[in-house]
Amino acid sequence: MTTVRDLVIVGAGAAGLSAAAEARELGLDALVLDEQPEPGGQVYRSVARVAERRPADLAFLGADYARGAELVAASTGGERRQGATVWQIGPAGRDGSREVIWSEAGAARRVLARTVLVASGAMERPVPVPGWTLPGVTTVGALQVALKQSAIYPAGRVVIAGSGPLPLLLAEQLRAARVPVAAILDTTPSGRTAKALPLLPAAALGAPDTLRKGLALLKARDRSGVPVWRHVREVRAEAGSDGALATVRFRTASGDEETVEADLLALHEGVVPNPQLTRLVAAEHRWHAAQRCFHPVTDPWGETTAAGVYVAGDGGGTLGARAAEASGRLAVLAAASRLERLTEAARDFRADPWQSRLRGERALRRLLDVMYPAPDWIAAPADEAVVCRCEEVTAGELRAVAGHAAGPNQAKAYLRCGMGPCQGRLCGLTVTEMIARARGTTPAETGYYRIRAPIKPVTLDEIASLDSEDAA
Amino acid sequence: MMRFDRLSSPGRARRISFLFEGQPVTAQEGDTVATALLAAGAGATRSTPASGSARGAYCLMGVCFECLVEIDGVPNRQGCMVPVAEGMSVRRQRGAAGVAEDVR
Ligand SMILES: Cc1cc2nc3c(=O)[nH]c(=O)nc-3n(C[C@H](O)[C@H](O)[C@H](O)COP(=O)(O)OP(=O)(O)OC[C@H]3O[C@@H](n4cnc5c(N)ncnc54)[C@H](O)[C@@H]3O)c2cc1C
Ligand code: FES
């Protein structure tokens, strides 16, 4: 017999951990499944181990990171499985419960869940610049992961290119760890501060702490002595004779071409929801024009249009770690009320502080959306840029068929883009935008790849293990 | 070529040794296969099925699949998701190793 749980939480980041804490406080039978070896997700990656074994590193990783250890501690008590990759959330059965299937240590396992919380987080926006596939080019987040998980840093000439809060945070973490940075290429277009100014009062009122820290990061970068190029465009990575990254070429604010030599280039153009699980359950998604990505449509508690499936944290739309904690709590309160384990009055009472935190962080996000706009060149990458990294489909090849493709799924059939192991995570948004541009329609009308289980590659052995479990 | 160094902060991480392309490599407790290979200066760790071009870890968070390696004889493992373990044998993944038969 397969067990039926009140709630299965996918992801043990800020959202999933605070959801687990709320579920425990409410006495729900919850199971947390997370594919990383340790809890913490992206922001709080490895935090419990770092706090215990490498406490000195907390000094450069920052107080906000250290706070994640409290979150991990508060979430314990219920069942949490690390190294558990969820690859299927089935349709609702007659009693409304859904089958959740995951792989763990080489075998597949399943449970039935009355409610499911997708807290699988966000990913950095794919940035198809020429040369982004070269060894030596990573995301900004990857360098943070390396620092947190393994206390390793890139030696040699490090170039950070991009826009948004995360490159600022990385620059500060590297400075505090005394890791030299050769250059920062800030791709934020000019004139954004003036445009964002009218949104400042609401952000200052709503999320004063987060805003203050952001401004401090900006100041720290500009005082750090690292050369900063502003309003940079047309970044491209070029290989040396060994086939790895050697040079970063870009256009300056005044339109001149410049180059810097680099051993490592870290790219970042904002964060977008990791869409696989909300797409898998066929929840409705809406195009967010300012962030240039799809968000799952939800009610105020985070319930998607797939009944009983909630989304919390940055998988529902980028709002950052503090907001993820709040939305994780809110989704569990709604699920508990749905399961008739909590009256609506009690739900609303407990929800109040989290709702007000969420409102505040949303006000800040509106400011950030204007300060750091999602890049519009994504709809028109250079011809030679690889769009689908797995199958090596270039922007030029895609452009040649984009006008005739009814949508991303047809482009996939023509070119194999989105058919590799990443299953379109690193090309989906680009393909949508390029087709929309070619056909003169909107990304909303163009849609996205159809996502089917398994959302991560699964071996036949793992599938077989599921059958033998049934036989037993 | 990119090289990663270890911060010399006083920690209590245990040392782990594993094999990369048959050669012994030292890692630290808490490393994933991908971060251990970065620290070991392994460079590119796979080549693509389509053109054979060289790739290395890109996201370190499980979404890009550029870190695919062969671990203890099993191809297509995401190096950034697998904790490194004593005695593990890791090899570069060349082209579409095993994709057709083993993984769907
Ligand atoms: C690389 C990166 C760095 C960031 N750094 C910061 C920062 O320093 N400060 C900040 O405020 N915000 C940061 N952000 C934004 C970040 O998205 C949020 O602040 C915060 O991490 C959101 O928490 P979350 O719980 O929604 O998601 P996450 O913290 O991303 O946690 C999601 C968890 O779900 C797991 N998961 C995903 N899919 C599956 C699956 N199929 N099966 C099982 N488990 C799965 C993931 O492995 C992960 O552990 C960063 C984002 C990224 C992508
Ligand atoms: S480096 Fe991206 S999935 Fe491992």
XYZ file of C-alpha atoms in Angstrom, chain A:
472
model
C 0.000 0.000 0.000
C 1.223 3.436 -0.865
C 0.994 5.875 2.045
C -1.150 9.005 1.735
C 0.460 12.145 3.178
C -1.324 15.385 4.007
C 1.312 17.420 2.209
C 4.346 16.757 0.063
C 6.730 19.718 -0.155
C 9.124 19.678 -3.100
C 12.229 21.710 -2.252
C 14.047 22.536 0.981
C 15.038 26.119 0.264
C 13.725 29.188 2.067
C 10.147 28.442 1.011
C 10.156 24.680 1.589
C 11.882 24.903 4.974
C 9.514 27.512 6.373
C 6.595 25.548 4.922
C 7.867 22.468 6.770
C 8.048 24.452 10.004
C 4.467 25.663 9.573
C 3.265 22.143 8.723
C 4.868 20.786 11.884
C 3.340 23.535 14.013
C -0.072 22.671 12.563
C 0.390 18.932 13.034
C 0.216 18.029 9.337
C 1.774 14.807 8.111
C 4.238 16.421 5.700
C 7.092 14.993 3.661
C 9.838 17.237 2.271
C 11.695 16.026 -0.825
C 14.785 17.926 -1.981
C 17.291 16.926 -4.604
C 20.344 18.596 -3.069
C 22.562 16.609 -0.700
C 21.869 19.202 2.029
C 18.946 21.485 2.915
C 19.047 25.231 2.160
C 18.215 25.581 -1.528
C 20.065 28.299 -3.431
C 20.326 31.155 -0.928
C 20.988 29.024 2.136
C 23.048 26.384 0.344
C 24.916 24.158 2.851
C 24.275 26.665 5.643
C 23.862 24.182 8.507
C 27.188 22.497 7.716
C 28.995 25.799 7.169
C 27.727 27.128 10.517
C 28.932 23.998 12.272
C 32.162 23.160 10.471
C 33.392 26.402 8.863
C 31.929 29.146 11.076
C 34.702 31.562 10.047
C 33.282 31.574 6.496
C 30.049 33.130 7.760
C 31.989 36.384 7.997
C 32.176 36.823 4.225
C 29.005 34.952 3.295
C 27.084 37.508 5.348
C 24.507 37.709 8.124
C 21.591 37.077 5.761
C 23.120 33.758 4.792
C 23.835 32.809 8.410
C 20.165 33.300 9.266
C 19.372 30.303 7.066
C 20.707 28.035 9.822
C 17.769 29.104 12.022
C 15.406 28.218 9.205
C 16.901 24.734 8.885
C 16.699 24.245 12.664
C 13.074 25.442 12.821
C 12.031 23.044 10.067
C 13.291 19.856 11.693
C 10.986 17.343 13.275
C 9.053 16.229 10.214
C 10.365 13.861 7.575
C 12.768 15.447 5.103
C 14.608 13.494 2.431
C 17.696 14.987 0.774
C 19.041 13.627 -2.500
C 15.431 13.006 -3.543
C 14.672 14.228 -7.084
C 10.970 14.536 -7.863
C 10.229 13.732 -11.503
C 6.505 13.169 -11.569
C 3.457 14.742 -9.947
C 0.455 12.880 -11.312
C -3.075 14.065 -12.050
C -5.564 14.319 -9.187
C -7.235 10.993 -8.423
C -10.884 10.509 -7.472
C -10.199 11.510 -3.860
C -8.168 14.509 -5.074
C -4.806 13.075 -4.063
C -1.856 13.003 -6.446
C 0.970 10.571 -6.895
C 4.429 12.058 -6.368
C 7.359 10.037 -7.705
C 11.009 10.683 -7.008
C 14.401 9.041 -7.412
C 16.687 8.572 -4.455
C 19.961 6.630 -4.282
C 19.329 4.954 -7.633
C 15.786 3.767 -6.955
C 12.409 5.365 -7.620
C 9.820 5.760 -4.890
C 6.308 7.141 -4.660
C 3.725 8.499 -2.250
C 0.198 9.826 -2.531
C -0.294 13.409 -1.430
C -3.540 15.139 -0.511
C -1.845 18.453 -1.233
C 1.456 19.274 -2.925
C 3.607 22.351 -2.426
C 6.003 23.112 -5.264
C 8.869 25.005 -3.613
C 11.451 24.160 -6.255
C 12.735 27.693 -6.586
C 14.183 29.710 -9.398
C 17.087 29.573 -11.783
C 19.200 32.245 -13.384
C 17.794 33.461 -16.680
C 19.455 31.763 -19.648
C 21.677 34.377 -21.335
C 22.570 33.192 -24.857
C 25.585 35.405 -25.554
C 28.151 34.106 -28.042
C 30.592 31.857 -26.190
C 28.465 31.202 -23.107
C 29.028 27.470 -23.613
C 32.826 27.720 -23.251
C 34.488 26.047 -20.283
C 35.261 28.947 -17.943
C 31.887 30.641 -18.363
C 29.480 30.101 -15.454
C 26.563 31.840 -13.837
C 27.044 34.278 -10.961
C 25.043 31.910 -8.771
C 27.432 29.053 -9.550
C 30.290 30.990 -7.932
C 28.134 31.551 -4.843
C 27.356 27.856 -4.702
C 31.080 27.057 -4.983
C 31.876 29.420 -2.101
C 29.101 28.156 0.147
C 29.230 24.459 -0.581
C 32.975 23.934 -0.928
C 34.752 27.170 0.079
C 36.371 27.335 -3.334
C 36.844 30.447 -5.455
C 38.091 31.099 -8.981
C 41.753 32.005 -8.947
C 43.013 34.039 -11.884
C 41.176 36.764 -13.754
C 37.504 36.810 -12.796
C 35.044 38.947 -14.776
C 31.459 39.451 -13.598
C 29.039 40.539 -16.341
C 25.387 41.264 -15.789
C 22.716 43.181 -14.001
C 20.697 42.920 -10.799
C 21.210 42.417 -7.086
C 22.983 39.070 -7.359
C 26.155 40.302 -9.130
C 26.411 43.016 -6.454
C 26.111 40.423 -3.708
C 28.708 38.155 -5.317
C 31.130 41.076 -5.732
C 30.745 41.854 -2.026
C 31.174 38.224 -0.951
C 34.333 37.902 -3.052
C 35.675 41.206 -1.704
C 35.033 40.100 1.883
C 36.760 36.774 1.157
C 39.707 38.730 -0.373
C 39.256 37.129 -3.774
C 40.372 39.565 -6.497
C 37.974 40.442 -9.334
C 39.490 41.727 -12.591
C 36.482 43.644 -13.887
C 32.751 44.111 -13.442
C 30.707 44.701 -16.597
C 27.392 46.165 -15.458
C 24.878 45.577 -18.252
C 22.140 47.682 -16.639
C 20.988 50.221 -19.271
C 21.416 53.919 -18.497
C 18.704 56.069 -16.959
C 17.156 53.359 -14.814
C 17.671 55.052 -11.437
C 15.626 58.072 -12.524
C 12.862 55.788 -13.800
C 12.835 53.806 -10.566
C 12.775 56.819 -8.251
C 8.974 57.165 -8.057
C 8.806 53.575 -6.743
C 11.334 54.208 -4.000
C 8.978 55.396 -1.216
C 6.785 52.291 -1.463
C 9.839 50.017 -1.493
C 11.409 51.865 1.451
C 8.210 51.468 3.407
C 7.575 47.863 2.386
C 11.023 46.295 2.661
C 13.311 48.788 4.419
C 15.918 46.208 5.466
C 16.288 44.545 2.085
C 16.462 47.939 0.366
C 19.084 49.296 2.767
C 21.259 46.218 2.219
C 20.947 46.538 -1.543
C 22.061 50.168 -1.481
C 24.987 49.230 0.764
C 26.051 46.575 -1.768
C 25.993 49.135 -4.568
C 28.141 51.512 -2.565
C 30.556 48.746 -1.539
C 31.061 47.724 -5.161
C 31.801 51.252 -6.282
C 34.331 51.732 -3.462
C 35.987 48.345 -3.812
C 38.578 49.461 -6.342
C 37.467 46.843 -8.877
C 37.142 48.418 -12.357
C 33.447 48.777 -13.154
C 32.211 49.339 -16.711
C 28.661 50.670 -16.791
C 25.863 50.303 -19.329
C 27.785 47.572 -21.120
C 26.176 45.824 -24.141
C 26.928 42.942 -26.484
C 29.011 40.831 -24.130
C 30.684 37.868 -25.826
C 33.082 35.222 -24.601
C 35.958 34.115 -26.813
C 38.168 31.056 -26.529
C 41.943 30.856 -26.454
C 44.041 28.216 -28.192
C 43.136 25.657 -25.487
C 39.439 25.966 -26.326
C 38.573 27.535 -22.979
C 37.542 31.112 -22.236
C 40.330 33.665 -22.802
C 38.744 37.010 -23.665
C 35.538 38.882 -22.930
C 34.565 41.349 -25.644
C 31.870 43.995 -25.095
C 30.568 47.385 -26.159
C 30.982 50.273 -23.728
C 28.420 52.967 -22.889
C 30.021 55.233 -25.492
C 29.751 52.538 -28.161
C 33.416 51.529 -28.349
C 34.465 47.903 -28.459
C 36.605 46.793 -25.516
C 38.153 43.517 -24.397
C 39.316 42.132 -21.080
C 41.299 38.948 -20.590
C 39.567 36.443 -18.361
C 39.976 32.961 -16.904
C 36.419 32.964 -15.628
C 33.338 34.867 -16.743
C 30.265 34.877 -14.481
C 27.035 35.894 -16.227
C 23.751 37.015 -14.671
C 20.628 38.702 -16.015
C 18.154 38.074 -13.253
C 16.291 35.114 -11.871
C 13.238 33.358 -13.341
C 11.015 30.567 -11.990
C 12.215 27.020 -12.612
C 9.091 26.056 -14.555
C 9.283 22.262 -14.755
C 6.979 21.187 -11.930
C 4.258 23.807 -12.321
C 4.262 23.059 -16.073
C 4.192 19.320 -15.391
C 0.884 19.597 -13.499
C -0.458 21.685 -16.410
C -1.071 24.707 -14.211
C -1.933 27.882 -16.089
C 0.966 30.320 -16.573
C 0.933 34.015 -17.353
C 3.608 36.038 -19.154
C 5.190 38.658 -16.901
C 6.183 41.408 -19.303
C 8.537 43.279 -16.958
C 10.435 40.131 -15.926
C 10.167 38.538 -19.376
C 9.226 35.098 -18.095
C 6.157 33.021 -17.272
C 4.718 32.877 -13.756
C 2.239 30.224 -12.617
C -1.188 31.783 -12.028
C -2.163 31.445 -8.344
C -4.724 32.616 -5.836
C -3.468 34.839 -2.972
C -2.385 31.737 -1.017
C -0.304 30.253 -3.796
C -2.732 27.602 -5.070
C -2.216 27.043 -8.784
C -4.987 26.228 -11.250
C -4.123 22.538 -10.684
C -6.331 21.779 -7.675
C -4.441 21.058 -4.467
C -1.065 22.031 -5.962
C 0.436 25.137 -4.393
C 3.571 27.045 -5.317
C 5.694 29.073 -2.885
C 9.012 30.864 -3.108
C 10.732 32.021 -6.258
C 9.187 29.236 -8.343
C 6.049 31.382 -8.258
C 7.848 34.571 -9.281
C 11.083 36.163 -8.126
C 10.726 37.927 -4.771
C 13.793 36.750 -2.842
C 14.469 34.791 0.307
C 12.430 36.796 2.834
C 9.346 36.610 0.661
C 9.900 32.880 0.053
C 9.656 32.261 3.799
C 6.344 34.101 3.870
C 4.812 32.433 0.829
C 5.878 29.005 2.137
C 3.970 29.645 5.380
C 0.919 30.999 3.559
C 0.612 28.013 1.233
C 0.682 25.589 4.165
C -1.960 27.597 6.012
C -4.207 27.365 2.965
C -3.507 23.653 2.526
C -4.308 22.996 6.198
C -7.558 24.860 5.876
C -8.386 22.923 2.706
C -7.722 19.696 4.614
C -10.057 20.977 7.352
C -7.287 21.000 9.922
C -7.532 24.722 10.517
C -10.516 27.082 10.581
C -10.505 29.960 8.140
C -10.392 32.391 11.044
C -7.297 30.712 12.484
C -5.715 30.587 9.040
C -6.264 34.297 8.516
C -4.958 35.146 11.963
C -1.720 33.217 11.462
C -1.362 34.536 7.915
C -1.446 38.206 8.776
C 2.250 38.925 9.505
C 3.377 36.858 6.511
C 0.983 38.609 4.174
C 2.274 41.984 5.218
C 5.879 40.858 4.720
C 4.990 39.592 1.262
C 3.325 42.903 0.336
C 6.481 44.750 1.381
C 8.824 42.539 -0.636
C 6.496 42.909 -3.655
C 6.834 46.684 -3.452
C 10.609 46.287 -3.517
C 10.378 43.921 -6.494
C 8.448 46.525 -8.493
C 11.378 48.890 -7.932
C 13.940 46.225 -8.890
C 12.000 45.371 -12.055
C 12.478 48.966 -13.201
C 16.042 49.334 -11.898
C 17.242 46.105 -13.499
C 15.018 45.439 -16.496
C 15.116 42.009 -18.093
C 17.284 42.308 -21.222
C 15.371 42.764 -24.480
C 18.194 41.346 -26.616
C 17.117 37.864 -25.477
C 14.464 38.028 -28.230
C 17.241 38.633 -30.778
C 20.541 36.946 -29.836
C 23.504 37.115 -32.240
C 23.261 34.505 -35.036
C 26.284 32.541 -33.852
C 25.118 32.340 -30.220
C 24.089 28.875 -29.098
C 20.482 28.953 -27.864
C 19.989 25.260 -26.977
C 23.174 24.234 -25.192
C 22.359 20.509 -25.120
C 21.632 20.015 -28.832
C 23.783 22.975 -29.951
C 21.135 24.857 -31.887
C 22.227 28.417 -32.712
C 20.127 31.579 -32.792
C 20.718 31.753 -36.558
C 19.327 28.246 -37.083
C 16.351 29.005 -34.888
C 15.706 32.320 -36.646
C 15.600 30.515 -39.990
C 12.586 28.452 -38.879
C 11.064 30.694 -36.197
C 8.655 32.391 -38.598
C 7.172 29.039 -39.682
C 7.017 27.377 -36.265
C 3.573 27.496 -34.704
C 5.247 27.448 -31.302
C 8.144 26.106 -29.237
C 6.994 22.484 -29.584
C 7.155 22.693 -33.342
C 10.593 24.344 -33.239
C 11.629 21.399 -31.085
C 10.406 18.967 -33.726
C 12.319 20.845 -36.467
C 15.611 21.429 -34.664
C 15.704 19.182 -31.565
C 16.074 22.303 -29.383
C 14.836 21.480 -25.892
C 15.266 17.730 -26.420
C 18.534 17.299 -24.554
C 18.967 16.358 -20.897
C 18.146 19.861 -19.562
C 14.718 19.497 -21.182
C 14.540 23.087 -22.324
C 15.385 24.765 -19.019
C 18.269 26.641 -20.665
C 16.574 27.485 -23.982
C 12.822 27.609 -23.334
C 12.438 31.323 -22.689
C 14.749 32.265 -25.560
C 12.862 30.034 -27.991
C 9.518 31.519 -26.916
C 10.796 35.081 -27.313
C 12.475 34.463 -30.668
C 9.389 32.799 -32.156
C 7.161 35.600 -30.836
C 9.483 38.172 -32.410
C 9.607 36.346 -35.755
C 5.841 35.900 -35.964
C 4.977 39.331 -34.647
C 2.974 37.887 -31.756
C 3.411 37.946 -27.996
C 5.264 35.424 -25.837
C 1.933 34.792 -24.076
C 0.367 33.673 -27.369
C 3.480 31.746 -28.342
C 3.500 29.672 -25.174
C 6.168 27.348 -23.846
C 7.448 23.800 -24.323
C 5.075 21.073 -23.208
C 6.654 19.514 -20.118
C 6.098 15.825 -19.419
C 7.345 13.357 -16.826
C 10.030 12.414 -16.105
C 11.235 16.006 -15.620
C 14.734 14.718 -14.889
C 16.397 11.872 -16.811
C 15.527 8.575 -15.176
C 17.168 5.229 -15.844
C 15.247 2.113 -16.771
C 16.559 0.532 -13.563
C 14.909 3.252 -11.534
C 11.602 2.738 -13.299
C 11.922 -1.008 -12.812
C 12.483 -0.472 -9.082
C 9.075 1.203 -8.960
C 7.413 -1.891 -10.454
C 9.125 -4.269 -8.060
C 8.026 -2.070 -5.163
C 4.439 -2.533 -6.380
C 4.865 -6.296 -6.609
C 6.177 -6.464 -3.039
